[in-house]
């Protein structure tokens, strides 16, 4: 049973960079059947997909965030990471990492519990 | 405005049936598999339906999904108070080149 766990600072100052890591257990992040995504949810609002990284390291990003997002994968640690630059209060949200089935099957079968991030000075 | 349209809320009595609609377009629902997620209060979303109408192991058959053209429907029968949650539909959008989620529907079991 795969498990995902987000970690990172809960408070980030405006204009700085948000950095989060998702640790994966119970499956190898190199498994070619899956992609690895970040999704966020502002308090009381809906879900927004941020982007995904494939096992070989190539990425897809939400066009609305693309200029500020970088994702990377560390296969030796079985982790993948998110960097979001130039944050503002609008980036305050609960951030989830999730596993997506590949081959255009289009569903997230496992989610982390989420980590809250507040952007404030 | 979300690319996928869901009603903001639905409600029904315990034991009754409810349906939640999700409307999109040919660039998303019309040409890709749709999935549904249940988000209980204070928890992460959980996969409820995948590939339009399939249930993961452990999801009771009270939950069902269907798709027709550019719309999809989640059905829940035998409503229980524990079903009170937010429900989201989601799929990939081929034109926007991004995942798209519905705005979410809050289910109240009165």
PDB file of N, CA and C in Angstrom, chain B:
ATOM      1  N   UNK B   1     -14.287  30.700 -12.470  1.00  0.00           N
ATOM      2  CA  UNK B   1     -15.152  29.724 -13.111  1.00  0.00           C
ATOM      3  C   UNK B   1     -14.355  28.481 -13.473  1.00  0.00           C
ATOM      4  N   UNK B   2     -14.828  27.326 -12.986  1.00  0.00           N
ATOM      5  CA  UNK B   2     -14.144  26.095 -13.275  1.00  0.00           C
ATOM      6  C   UNK B   2     -14.518  25.594 -14.669  1.00  0.00           C
ATOM      7  N   UNK B   3     -13.601  24.827 -15.264  1.00  0.00           N
ATOM      8  CA  UNK B   3     -13.846  24.230 -16.575  1.00  0.00           C
ATOM      9  C   UNK B   3     -14.917  23.164 -16.480  1.00  0.00           C
ATOM     10  N   UNK B   4     -14.960  22.468 -15.341  1.00  0.00           N
ATOM     11  CA  UNK B   4     -15.977  21.449 -15.097  1.00  0.00           C
ATOM     12  C   UNK B   4     -17.015  22.026 -14.131  1.00  0.00           C
ATOM     13  N   UNK B   5     -18.280  21.892 -14.499  1.00  0.00           N
ATOM     14  CA  UNK B   5     -19.360  22.506 -13.733  1.00  0.00           C
ATOM     15  C   UNK B   5     -20.083  21.475 -12.882  1.00  0.00           C
ATOM     16  N   UNK B   6     -20.140  21.728 -11.599  1.00  0.00           N
ATOM     17  CA  UNK B   6     -20.882  20.892 -10.655  1.00  0.00           C
ATOM     18  C   UNK B   6     -21.845  21.786  -9.888  1.00  0.00           C
ATOM     19  N   UNK B   7     -22.951  21.207  -9.396  1.00  0.00           N
ATOM     20  CA  UNK B   7     -23.820  22.001  -8.517  1.00  0.00           C
ATOM     21  C   UNK B   7     -23.101  22.249  -7.201  1.00  0.00           C
ATOM     22  N   UNK B   8     -23.284  23.424  -6.603  1.00  0.00           N
ATOM     23  CA  UNK B   8     -22.582  23.720  -5.342  1.00  0.00           C
ATOM     24  C   UNK B   8     -22.985  22.794  -4.206  1.00  0.00           C
ATOM     25  N   UNK B   9     -24.223  22.386  -4.185  1.00  0.00           N
ATOM     26  CA  UNK B   9     -24.691  21.552  -3.087  1.00  0.00           C
ATOM     27  C   UNK B   9     -25.863  20.691  -3.519  1.00  0.00           C
ATOM     28  N   UNK B  10     -25.991  19.552  -2.839  1.00  0.00           N
ATOM     29  CA  UNK B  10     -27.135  18.670  -2.991  1.00  0.00           C
ATOM     30  C   UNK B  10     -27.475  18.147  -1.601  1.00  0.00           C
ATOM     31  N   UNK B  11     -28.708  17.735  -1.433  1.00  0.00           N
ATOM     32  CA  UNK B  11     -29.100  17.181  -0.144  1.00  0.00           C
ATOM     33  C   UNK B  11     -30.200  16.150  -0.326  1.00  0.00           C
ATOM     34  N   UNK B  12     -30.261  15.240   0.616  1.00  0.00           N
ATOM     35  CA  UNK B  12     -31.291  14.218   0.607  1.00  0.00           C
ATOM     36  C   UNK B  12     -31.347  13.579   1.990  1.00  0.00           C
ATOM     37  N   UNK B  13     -32.393  12.839   2.234  1.00  0.00           N
ATOM     38  CA  UNK B  13     -32.575  12.201   3.533  1.00  0.00           C
ATOM     39  C   UNK B  13     -31.800  10.887   3.603  1.00  0.00           C
ATOM     40  N   UNK B  14     -31.499  10.427   4.792  1.00  0.00           N
ATOM     41  CA  UNK B  14     -30.842   9.122   4.935  1.00  0.00           C
ATOM     42  C   UNK B  14     -31.647   8.027   4.244  1.00  0.00           C
ATOM     43  N   UNK B  15     -30.920   7.145   3.563  1.00  0.00           N
ATOM     44  CA  UNK B  15     -31.565   6.057   2.855  1.00  0.00           C
ATOM     45  C   UNK B  15     -31.982   6.385   1.434  1.00  0.00           C
ATOM     46  N   UNK B  16     -32.026   7.655   1.124  1.00  0.00           N
ATOM     47  CA  UNK B  16     -32.437   8.072  -0.217  1.00  0.00           C
ATOM     48  C   UNK B  16     -31.269   8.040  -1.186  1.00  0.00           C
ATOM     49  N   UNK B  17     -31.557   8.444  -2.426  1.00  0.00           N
ATOM     50  CA  UNK B  17     -30.547   8.461  -3.483  1.00  0.00           C
ATOM     51  C   UNK B  17     -30.301   9.900  -3.914  1.00  0.00           C
ATOM     52  N   UNK B  18     -29.071  10.178  -4.329  1.00  0.00           N
ATOM     53  CA  UNK B  18     -28.742  11.499  -4.835  1.00  0.00           C
ATOM     54  C   UNK B  18     -27.815  11.352  -6.038  1.00  0.00           C
ATOM     55  N   UNK B  19     -27.893  12.292  -6.941  1.00  0.00           N
ATOM     56  CA  UNK B  19     -26.959  12.315  -8.063  1.00  0.00           C
ATOM     57  C   UNK B  19     -26.263  13.667  -8.110  1.00  0.00           C
ATOM     58  N   UNK B  20     -25.011  13.650  -8.523  1.00  0.00           N
ATOM     59  CA  UNK B  20     -24.209  14.864  -8.678  1.00  0.00           C
ATOM     60  C   UNK B  20     -23.715  14.905 -10.117  1.00  0.00           C
ATOM     61  N   UNK B  21     -23.977  15.992 -10.792  1.00  0.00           N
ATOM     62  CA  UNK B  21     -23.596  16.115 -12.194  1.00  0.00           C
ATOM     63  C   UNK B  21     -22.269  16.836 -12.340  1.00  0.00           C
ATOM     64  N   UNK B  22     -21.621  16.570 -13.468  1.00  0.00           N
ATOM     65  CA  UNK B  22     -20.353  17.201 -13.799  1.00  0.00           C
ATOM     66  C   UNK B  22     -20.374  17.439 -15.306  1.00  0.00           C
ATOM     67  N   UNK B  23     -20.360  18.681 -15.701  1.00  0.00           N
ATOM     68  CA  UNK B  23     -20.483  19.024 -17.106  1.00  0.00           C
ATOM     69  C   UNK B  23     -19.198  19.664 -17.627  1.00  0.00           C
ATOM     70  N   UNK B  24     -18.759  19.218 -18.773  1.00  0.00           N
ATOM     71  CA  UNK B  24     -17.529  19.751 -19.352  1.00  0.00           C
ATOM     72  C   UNK B  24     -17.651  19.978 -20.841  1.00  0.00           C
ATOM     73  N   UNK B  25     -16.604  19.588 -21.560  1.00  0.00           N
ATOM     74  CA  UNK B  25     -16.585  19.810 -23.001  1.00  0.00           C
ATOM     75  C   UNK B  25     -15.833  18.682 -23.699  1.00  0.00           C
ATOM     76  N   UNK B  26     -15.728  18.811 -25.007  1.00  0.00           N
ATOM     77  CA  UNK B  26     -15.038  17.772 -25.778  1.00  0.00           C
ATOM     78  C   UNK B  26     -13.542  17.746 -25.505  1.00  0.00           C
ATOM     79  N   UNK B  27     -12.997  18.814 -24.962  1.00  0.00           N
ATOM     80  CA  UNK B  27     -11.562  18.839 -24.688  1.00  0.00           C
ATOM     81  C   UNK B  27     -11.220  18.176 -23.356  1.00  0.00           C
ATOM     82  N   UNK B  28     -12.227  17.874 -22.565  1.00  0.00           N
ATOM     83  CA  UNK B  28     -11.956  17.203 -21.291  1.00  0.00           C
ATOM     84  C   UNK B  28     -12.802  15.938 -21.135  1.00  0.00           C
ATOM     85  N   UNK B  29     -13.989  16.065 -20.601  1.00  0.00           N
ATOM     86  CA  UNK B  29     -14.817  14.879 -20.352  1.00  0.00           C
ATOM     87  C   UNK B  29     -15.093  14.131 -21.645  1.00  0.00           C
ATOM     88  N   UNK B  30     -15.329  14.850 -22.705  1.00  0.00           N
ATOM     89  CA  UNK B  30     -15.722  14.215 -23.963  1.00  0.00           C
ATOM     90  C   UNK B  30     -14.696  13.267 -24.540  1.00  0.00           C
ATOM     91  N   UNK B  31     -13.431  13.444 -24.157  1.00  0.00           N
ATOM     92  CA  UNK B  31     -12.396  12.609 -24.754  1.00  0.00           C
ATOM     93  C   UNK B  31     -11.430  11.969 -23.770  1.00  0.00           C
ATOM     94  N   UNK B  32     -11.736  12.078 -22.489  1.00  0.00           N
ATOM     95  CA  UNK B  32     -10.865  11.476 -21.482  1.00  0.00           C
ATOM     96  C   UNK B  32     -11.672  10.813 -20.384  1.00  0.00           C
ATOM     97  N   UNK B  33     -11.032   9.893 -19.704  1.00  0.00           N
ATOM     98  CA  UNK B  33     -11.662   9.280 -18.540  1.00  0.00           C
ATOM     99  C   UNK B  33     -11.899  10.341 -17.459  1.00  0.00           C
ATOM    100  N   UNK B  34     -12.996  10.150 -16.710  1.00  0.00           N
ATOM    101  CA  UNK B  34     -13.333  11.034 -15.607  1.00  0.00           C
ATOM    102  C   UNK B  34     -13.209  10.282 -14.292  1.00  0.00           C
ATOM    103  N   UNK B  35     -12.763  10.979 -13.258  1.00  0.00           N
ATOM    104  CA  UNK B  35     -12.705  10.379 -11.927  1.00  0.00           C
ATOM    105  C   UNK B  35     -13.450  11.258 -10.930  1.00  0.00           C
ATOM    106  N   UNK B  36     -13.865  10.633  -9.844  1.00  0.00           N
ATOM    107  CA  UNK B  36     -14.586  11.320  -8.764  1.00  0.00           C
ATOM    108  C   UNK B  36     -13.842  11.108  -7.450  1.00  0.00           C
ATOM    109  N   UNK B  37     -13.855  12.137  -6.615  1.00  0.00           N
ATOM    110  CA  UNK B  37     -13.172  12.110  -5.328  1.00  0.00           C
ATOM    111  C   UNK B  37     -14.127  12.556  -4.228  1.00  0.00           C
ATOM    112  N   UNK B  38     -13.998  11.893  -3.094  1.00  0.00           N
ATOM    113  CA  UNK B  38     -14.759  12.252  -1.900  1.00  0.00           C
ATOM    114  C   UNK B  38     -13.810  12.886  -0.896  1.00  0.00           C
ATOM    115  N   UNK B  39     -14.172  14.043  -0.394  1.00  0.00           N
ATOM    116  CA  UNK B  39     -13.358  14.699   0.623  1.00  0.00           C
ATOM    117  C   UNK B  39     -14.196  14.896   1.874  1.00  0.00           C
ATOM    118  N   UNK B  40     -13.992  14.022   2.839  1.00  0.00           N
ATOM    119  CA  UNK B  40     -14.652  14.173   4.130  1.00  0.00           C
ATOM    120  C   UNK B  40     -14.053  15.371   4.857  1.00  0.00           C
ATOM    121  N   UNK B  41     -14.807  15.982   5.756  1.00  0.00           N
ATOM    122  CA  UNK B  41     -14.306  17.179   6.451  1.00  0.00           C
ATOM    123  C   UNK B  41     -12.949  16.956   7.099  1.00  0.00           C
ATOM    124  N   UNK B  42     -12.013  17.846   6.799  1.00  0.00           N
ATOM    125  CA  UNK B  42     -10.697  17.801   7.422  1.00  0.00           C
ATOM    126  C   UNK B  42      -9.782  16.712   6.931  1.00  0.00           C
ATOM    127  N   UNK B  43     -10.133  16.062   5.811  1.00  0.00           N
ATOM    128  CA  UNK B  43      -9.287  14.979   5.300  1.00  0.00           C
ATOM    129  C   UNK B  43      -8.894  15.231   3.846  1.00  0.00           C
ATOM    130  N   UNK B  44      -7.953  14.434   3.367  1.00  0.00           N
ATOM    131  CA  UNK B  44      -7.533  14.533   1.974  1.00  0.00           C
ATOM    132  C   UNK B  44      -8.585  13.910   1.064  1.00  0.00           C
ATOM    133  N   UNK B  45      -8.647  14.335  -0.171  1.00  0.00           N
ATOM    134  CA  UNK B  45      -9.543  13.681  -1.130  1.00  0.00           C
ATOM    135  C   UNK B  45      -9.208  12.203  -1.252  1.00  0.00           C
ATOM    136  N   UNK B  46     -10.243  11.439  -1.563  1.00  0.00           N
ATOM    137  CA  UNK B  46     -10.107   9.990  -1.704  1.00  0.00           C
ATOM    138  C   UNK B  46     -10.758   9.581  -3.005  1.00  0.00           C
ATOM    139  N   UNK B  47     -10.085   8.715  -3.760  1.00  0.00           N
ATOM    140  CA  UNK B  47     -10.633   8.249  -5.023  1.00  0.00           C
ATOM    141  C   UNK B  47     -11.912   7.449  -4.789  1.00  0.00           C
ATOM    142  N   UNK B  48     -12.957   7.831  -5.519  1.00  0.00           N
ATOM    143  CA  UNK B  48     -14.257   7.193  -5.348  1.00  0.00           C
ATOM    144  C   UNK B  48     -14.649   6.402  -6.609  1.00  0.00           C
ATOM    145  N   UNK B  49     -14.418   7.014  -7.756  1.00  0.00           N
ATOM    146  CA  UNK B  49     -14.737   6.409  -9.052  1.00  0.00           C
ATOM    147  C   UNK B  49     -13.599   6.739 -10.009  1.00  0.00           C
ATOM    148  N   UNK B  50     -13.161   5.764 -10.790  1.00  0.00           N
ATOM    149  CA  UNK B  50     -12.148   6.038 -11.803  1.00  0.00           C
ATOM    150  C   UNK B  50     -12.585   5.466 -13.151  1.00  0.00           C
ATOM    151  N   UNK B  51     -11.992   6.004 -14.189  1.00  0.00           N
ATOM    152  CA  UNK B  51     -12.318   5.573 -15.559  1.00  0.00           C
ATOM    153  C   UNK B  51     -13.832   5.570 -15.780  1.00  0.00           C
ATOM    154  N   UNK B  52     -14.451   6.643 -15.361  1.00  0.00           N
ATOM    155  CA  UNK B  52     -15.883   6.944 -15.555  1.00  0.00           C
ATOM    156  C   UNK B  52     -16.824   6.186 -14.625  1.00  0.00           C
ATOM    157  N   UNK B  53     -16.589   4.879 -14.461  1.00  0.00           N
ATOM    158  CA  UNK B  53     -17.608   4.076 -13.783  1.00  0.00           C
ATOM    159  C   UNK B  53     -17.049   2.927 -12.946  1.00  0.00           C
ATOM    160  N   UNK B  54     -15.759   2.931 -12.692  1.00  0.00           N
ATOM    161  CA  UNK B  54     -15.146   1.845 -11.927  1.00  0.00           C
ATOM    162  C   UNK B  54     -14.937   2.263 -10.475  1.00  0.00           C
ATOM    163  N   UNK B  55     -15.145   1.327  -9.570  1.00  0.00           N
ATOM    164  CA  UNK B  55     -14.943   1.592  -8.152  1.00  0.00           C
ATOM    165  C   UNK B  55     -13.666   0.914  -7.657  1.00  0.00           C
ATOM    166  N   UNK B  56     -12.826   1.675  -6.934  1.00  0.00           N
ATOM    167  CA  UNK B  56     -11.639   1.037  -6.333  1.00  0.00           C
ATOM    168  C   UNK B  56     -12.070   0.028  -5.282  1.00  0.00           C
ATOM    169  N   UNK B  57     -11.162  -0.852  -4.982  1.00  0.00           N
ATOM    170  CA  UNK B  57     -11.417  -1.815  -3.923  1.00  0.00           C
ATOM    171  C   UNK B  57     -11.749  -1.078  -2.626  1.00  0.00           C
ATOM    172  N   UNK B  58     -12.810  -1.543  -1.959  1.00  0.00           N
ATOM    173  CA  UNK B  58     -13.197  -0.940  -0.698  1.00  0.00           C
ATOM    174  C   UNK B  58     -14.276   0.121  -0.804  1.00  0.00           C
ATOM    175  N   UNK B  59     -14.581   0.559  -2.008  1.00  0.00           N
ATOM    176  CA  UNK B  59     -15.663   1.530  -2.194  1.00  0.00           C
ATOM    177  C   UNK B  59     -16.960   0.751  -2.396  1.00  0.00           C
ATOM    178  N   UNK B  60     -17.953   0.988  -1.554  1.00  0.00           N
ATOM    179  CA  UNK B  60     -19.198   0.215  -1.650  1.00  0.00           C
ATOM    180  C   UNK B  60     -19.954   0.491  -2.947  1.00  0.00           C
ATOM    181  N   UNK B  61     -20.741  -0.490  -3.343  1.00  0.00           N
ATOM    182  CA  UNK B  61     -21.476  -0.358  -4.601  1.00  0.00           C
ATOM    183  C   UNK B  61     -22.648   0.615  -4.499  1.00  0.00           C
ATOM    184  N   UNK B  62     -22.791   1.277  -3.364  1.00  0.00           N
ATOM    185  CA  UNK B  62     -23.765   2.377  -3.256  1.00  0.00           C
ATOM    186  C   UNK B  62     -23.323   3.564  -4.119  1.00  0.00           C
ATOM    187  N   UNK B  63     -22.031   3.586  -4.434  1.00  0.00           N
ATOM    188  CA  UNK B  63     -21.479   4.658  -5.255  1.00  0.00           C
ATOM    189  C   UNK B  63     -21.341   4.169  -6.694  1.00  0.00           C
ATOM    190  N   UNK B  64     -21.803   4.981  -7.629  1.00  0.00           N
ATOM    191  CA  UNK B  64     -21.714   4.604  -9.038  1.00  0.00           C
ATOM    192  C   UNK B  64     -21.393   5.825  -9.881  1.00  0.00           C
ATOM    193  N   UNK B  65     -20.794   5.572 -11.025  1.00  0.00           N
ATOM    194  CA  UNK B  65     -20.469   6.655 -11.941  1.00  0.00           C
ATOM    195  C   UNK B  65     -20.890   6.315 -13.349  1.00  0.00           C
ATOM    196  N   UNK B  66     -21.211   7.350 -14.098  1.00  0.00           N
ATOM    197  CA  UNK B  66     -21.553   7.163 -15.502  1.00  0.00           C
ATOM    198  C   UNK B  66     -21.095   8.386 -16.277  1.00  0.00           C
ATOM    199  N   UNK B  67     -20.950   8.194 -17.583  1.00  0.00           N
ATOM    200  CA  UNK B  67     -20.541   9.302 -18.453  1.00  0.00           C
ATOM    201  C   UNK B  67     -21.286   9.190 -19.767  1.00  0.00           C
ATOM    202  N   UNK B  68     -21.699  10.338 -20.270  1.00  0.00           N
ATOM    203  CA  UNK B  68     -22.338  10.385 -21.575  1.00  0.00           C
ATOM    204  C   UNK B  68     -21.913  11.671 -22.265  1.00  0.00           C
ATOM    205  N   UNK B  69     -21.202  11.537 -23.357  1.00  0.00           N
ATOM    206  CA  UNK B  69     -20.750  12.710 -24.080  1.00  0.00           C
ATOM    207  C   UNK B  69     -19.815  13.559 -23.246  1.00  0.00           C
ATOM    208  N   UNK B  70     -20.226  14.789 -22.996  1.00  0.00           N
ATOM    209  CA  UNK B  70     -19.378  15.722 -22.237  1.00  0.00           C
ATOM    210  C   UNK B  70     -19.879  15.929 -20.809  1.00  0.00           C
ATOM    211  N   UNK B  71     -20.688  14.992 -20.322  1.00  0.00           N
ATOM    212  CA  UNK B  71     -21.185  15.086 -18.940  1.00  0.00           C
ATOM    213  C   UNK B  71     -21.014  13.763 -18.223  1.00  0.00           C
ATOM    214  N   UNK B  72     -20.955  13.855 -16.916  1.00  0.00           N
ATOM    215  CA  UNK B  72     -20.828  12.664 -16.081  1.00  0.00           C
ATOM    216  C   UNK B  72     -21.695  12.840 -14.851  1.00  0.00           C
ATOM    217  N   UNK B  73     -22.007  11.710 -14.236  1.00  0.00           N
ATOM    218  CA  UNK B  73     -22.865  11.728 -13.058  1.00  0.00           C
ATOM    219  C   UNK B  73     -22.341  10.760 -12.012  1.00  0.00           C
ATOM    220  N   UNK B  74     -22.337  11.223 -10.787  1.00  0.00           N
ATOM    221  CA  UNK B  74     -22.039  10.381  -9.637  1.00  0.00           C
ATOM    222  C   UNK B  74     -23.357  10.092  -8.939  1.00  0.00           C
ATOM    223  N   UNK B  75     -23.608   8.820  -8.663  1.00  0.00           N
ATOM    224  CA  UNK B  75     -24.817   8.445  -7.961  1.00  0.00           C
ATOM    225  C   UNK B  75     -24.470   7.813  -6.624  1.00  0.00           C
ATOM    226  N   UNK B  76     -25.234   8.155  -5.622  1.00  0.00           N
ATOM    227  CA  UNK B  76     -25.056   7.570  -4.296  1.00  0.00           C
ATOM    228  C   UNK B  76     -26.427   7.120  -3.813  1.00  0.00           C
ATOM    229  N   UNK B  77     -26.555   5.828  -3.511  1.00  0.00           N
ATOM    230  CA  UNK B  77     -27.809   5.303  -2.996  1.00  0.00           C
ATOM    231  C   UNK B  77     -27.666   4.950  -1.523  1.00  0.00           C
ATOM    232  N   UNK B  78     -28.791   4.723  -0.867  1.00  0.00           N
ATOM    233  CA  UNK B  78     -28.757   4.358   0.542  1.00  0.00           C
ATOM    234  C   UNK B  78     -27.945   5.329   1.370  1.00  0.00           C
ATOM    235  N   UNK B  79     -28.231   6.617   1.213  1.00  0.00           N
ATOM    236  CA  UNK B  79     -27.425   7.661   1.844  1.00  0.00           C
ATOM    237  C   UNK B  79     -27.276   7.439   3.350  1.00  0.00           C
ATOM    238  N   UNK B  80     -26.049   7.715   3.802  1.00  0.00           N
ATOM    239  CA  UNK B  80     -25.727   7.629   5.222  1.00  0.00           C
ATOM    240  C   UNK B  80     -25.157   8.979   5.658  1.00  0.00           C
ATOM    241  N   UNK B  81     -25.263   9.255   6.943  1.00  0.00           N
ATOM    242  CA  UNK B  81     -24.722  10.525   7.436  1.00  0.00           C
ATOM    243  C   UNK B  81     -23.216  10.603   7.192  1.00  0.00           C
ATOM    244  N   UNK B  82     -22.569   9.460   7.170  1.00  0.00           N
ATOM    245  CA  UNK B  82     -21.129   9.431   6.898  1.00  0.00           C
ATOM    246  C   UNK B  82     -20.755   9.776   5.481  1.00  0.00           C
ATOM    247  N   UNK B  83     -21.756   9.911   4.603  1.00  0.00           N
ATOM    248  CA  UNK B  83     -21.494  10.309   3.223  1.00  0.00           C
ATOM    249  C   UNK B  83     -21.393  11.822   3.081  1.00  0.00           C
ATOM    250  N   UNK B  84     -21.700  12.550   4.156  1.00  0.00           N
ATOM    251  CA  UNK B  84     -21.613  14.008   4.090  1.00  0.00           C
ATOM    252  C   UNK B  84     -20.162  14.417   3.826  1.00  0.00           C
ATOM    253  N   UNK B  85     -19.965  15.070   2.699  1.00  0.00           N
ATOM    254  CA  UNK B  85     -18.614  15.372   2.235  1.00  0.00           C
ATOM    255  C   UNK B  85     -18.707  16.298   1.031  1.00  0.00           C
ATOM    256  N   UNK B  86     -17.545  16.720   0.565  1.00  0.00           N
ATOM    257  CA  UNK B  86     -17.441  17.414  -0.716  1.00  0.00           C
ATOM    258  C   UNK B  86     -17.040  16.397  -1.765  1.00  0.00           C
ATOM    259  N   UNK B  87     -17.640  16.503  -2.929  1.00  0.00           N
ATOM    260  CA  UNK B  87     -17.368  15.573  -4.014  1.00  0.00           C
ATOM    261  C   UNK B  87     -16.859  16.359  -5.230  1.00  0.00           C
ATOM    262  N   UNK B  88     -15.761  15.880  -5.801  1.00  0.00           N
ATOM    263  CA  UNK B  88     -15.135  16.554  -6.938  1.00  0.00           C
ATOM    264  C   UNK B  88     -15.029  15.604  -8.134  1.00  0.00           C
ATOM    265  N   UNK B  89     -15.319  16.128  -9.301  1.00  0.00           N
ATOM    266  CA  UNK B  89     -15.009  15.408 -10.533  1.00  0.00           C
ATOM    267  C   UNK B  89     -13.709  15.987 -11.092  1.00  0.00           C
ATOM    268  N   UNK B  90     -13.004  15.188 -11.892  1.00  0.00           N
ATOM    269  CA  UNK B  90     -11.723  15.645 -12.419  1.00  0.00           C
ATOM    270  C   UNK B  90     -11.347  14.854 -13.667  1.00  0.00           C
ATOM    271  N   UNK B  91     -10.607  15.516 -14.539  1.00  0.00           N
ATOM    272  CA  UNK B  91     -10.056  14.863 -15.718  1.00  0.00           C
ATOM    273  C   UNK B  91      -8.977  15.754 -16.312  1.00  0.00           C
ATOM    274  N   UNK B  92      -8.372  15.280 -17.386  1.00  0.00           N
ATOM    275  CA  UNK B  92      -7.370  16.059 -18.095  1.00  0.00           C
ATOM    276  C   UNK B  92      -8.062  16.871 -19.189  1.00  0.00           C
ATOM    277  N   UNK B  93      -7.569  18.083 -19.397  1.00  0.00           N
ATOM    278  CA  UNK B  93      -8.090  18.899 -20.486  1.00  0.00           C
ATOM    279  C   UNK B  93      -7.040  18.980 -21.591  1.00  0.00           C
ATOM    280  N   UNK B  94      -7.400  18.474 -22.759  1.00  0.00           N
ATOM    281  CA  UNK B  94      -6.448  18.393 -23.871  1.00  0.00           C
ATOM    282  C   UNK B  94      -6.101  19.749 -24.463  1.00  0.00           C
ATOM    283  N   UNK B  95      -6.973  20.713 -24.320  1.00  0.00           N
ATOM    284  CA  UNK B  95      -6.709  22.054 -24.872  1.00  0.00           C
ATOM    285  C   UNK B  95      -5.886  22.895 -23.908  1.00  0.00           C
ATOM    286  N   UNK B  96      -6.232  22.836 -22.636  1.00  0.00           N
ATOM    287  CA  UNK B  96      -5.521  23.609 -21.621  1.00  0.00           C
ATOM    288  C   UNK B  96      -4.221  22.925 -21.213  1.00  0.00           C
ATOM    289  N   UNK B  97      -4.118  21.643 -21.523  1.00  0.00           N
ATOM    290  CA  UNK B  97      -2.944  20.850 -21.151  1.00  0.00           C
ATOM    291  C   UNK B  97      -2.719  20.871 -19.644  1.00  0.00           C
ATOM    292  N   UNK B  98      -3.789  20.617 -18.923  1.00  0.00           N
ATOM    293  CA  UNK B  98      -3.734  20.598 -17.470  1.00  0.00           C
ATOM    294  C   UNK B  98      -4.866  19.734 -16.928  1.00  0.00           C
ATOM    295  N   UNK B  99      -4.685  19.261 -15.713  1.00  0.00           N
ATOM    296  CA  UNK B  99      -5.789  18.633 -15.003  1.00  0.00           C
ATOM    297  C   UNK B  99      -6.806  19.719 -14.673  1.00  0.00           C
ATOM    298  N   UNK B 100      -8.080  19.344 -14.743  1.00  0.00           N
ATOM    299  CA  UNK B 100      -9.145  20.256 -14.341  1.00  0.00           C
ATOM    300  C   UNK B 100     -10.051  19.547 -13.346  1.00  0.00           C
ATOM    301  N   UNK B 101     -10.453  20.299 -12.326  1.00  0.00           N
ATOM    302  CA  UNK B 101     -11.358  19.791 -11.308  1.00  0.00           C
ATOM    303  C   UNK B 101     -12.657  20.581 -11.364  1.00  0.00           C
ATOM    304  N   UNK B 102     -13.752  19.908 -11.023  1.00  0.00           N
ATOM    305  CA  UNK B 102     -14.978  20.637 -10.782  1.00  0.00           C
ATOM    306  C   UNK B 102     -14.829  21.458  -9.511  1.00  0.00           C
ATOM    307  N   UNK B 103     -15.753  22.386  -9.321  1.00  0.00           N
ATOM    308  CA  UNK B 103     -15.681  23.267  -8.143  1.00  0.00           C
ATOM    309  C   UNK B 103     -16.044  22.554  -6.852  1.00  0.00           C
ATOM    310  N   UNK B 104     -16.605  21.366  -6.987  1.00  0.00           N
ATOM    311  CA  UNK B 104     -16.971  20.599  -5.808  1.00  0.00           C
ATOM    312  C   UNK B 104     -18.436  20.748  -5.458  1.00  0.00           C
ATOM    313  N   UNK B 105     -19.012  19.661  -4.979  1.00  0.00           N
ATOM    314  CA  UNK B 105     -20.408  19.648  -4.544  1.00  0.00           C
ATOM    315  C   UNK B 105     -20.462  19.170  -3.104  1.00  0.00           C
ATOM    316  N   UNK B 106     -21.108  19.944  -2.258  1.00  0.00           N
ATOM    317  CA  UNK B 106     -21.257  19.569  -0.861  1.00  0.00           C
ATOM    318  C   UNK B 106     -22.549  18.778  -0.688  1.00  0.00           C
ATOM    319  N   UNK B 107     -22.407  17.576  -0.188  1.00  0.00           N
ATOM    320  CA  UNK B 107     -23.555  16.703   0.050  1.00  0.00           C
ATOM    321  C   UNK B 107     -23.978  16.797   1.506  1.00  0.00           C
ATOM    322  N   UNK B 108     -25.232  17.107   1.718  1.00  0.00           N
ATOM    323  CA  UNK B 108     -25.812  17.109   3.056  1.00  0.00           C
ATOM    324  C   UNK B 108     -26.825  15.983   3.149  1.00  0.00           C
ATOM    325  N   UNK B 109     -26.711  15.187   4.185  1.00  0.00           N
ATOM    326  CA  UNK B 109     -27.662  14.114   4.433  1.00  0.00           C
ATOM    327  C   UNK B 109     -28.507  14.553   5.625  1.00  0.00           C
ATOM    328  N   UNK B 110     -29.717  14.957   5.322  1.00  0.00           N
ATOM    329  CA  UNK B 110     -30.543  15.641   6.320  1.00  0.00           C
ATOM    330  C   UNK B 110     -31.273  14.668   7.235  1.00  0.00           C
TER     331      UNK B 110
END
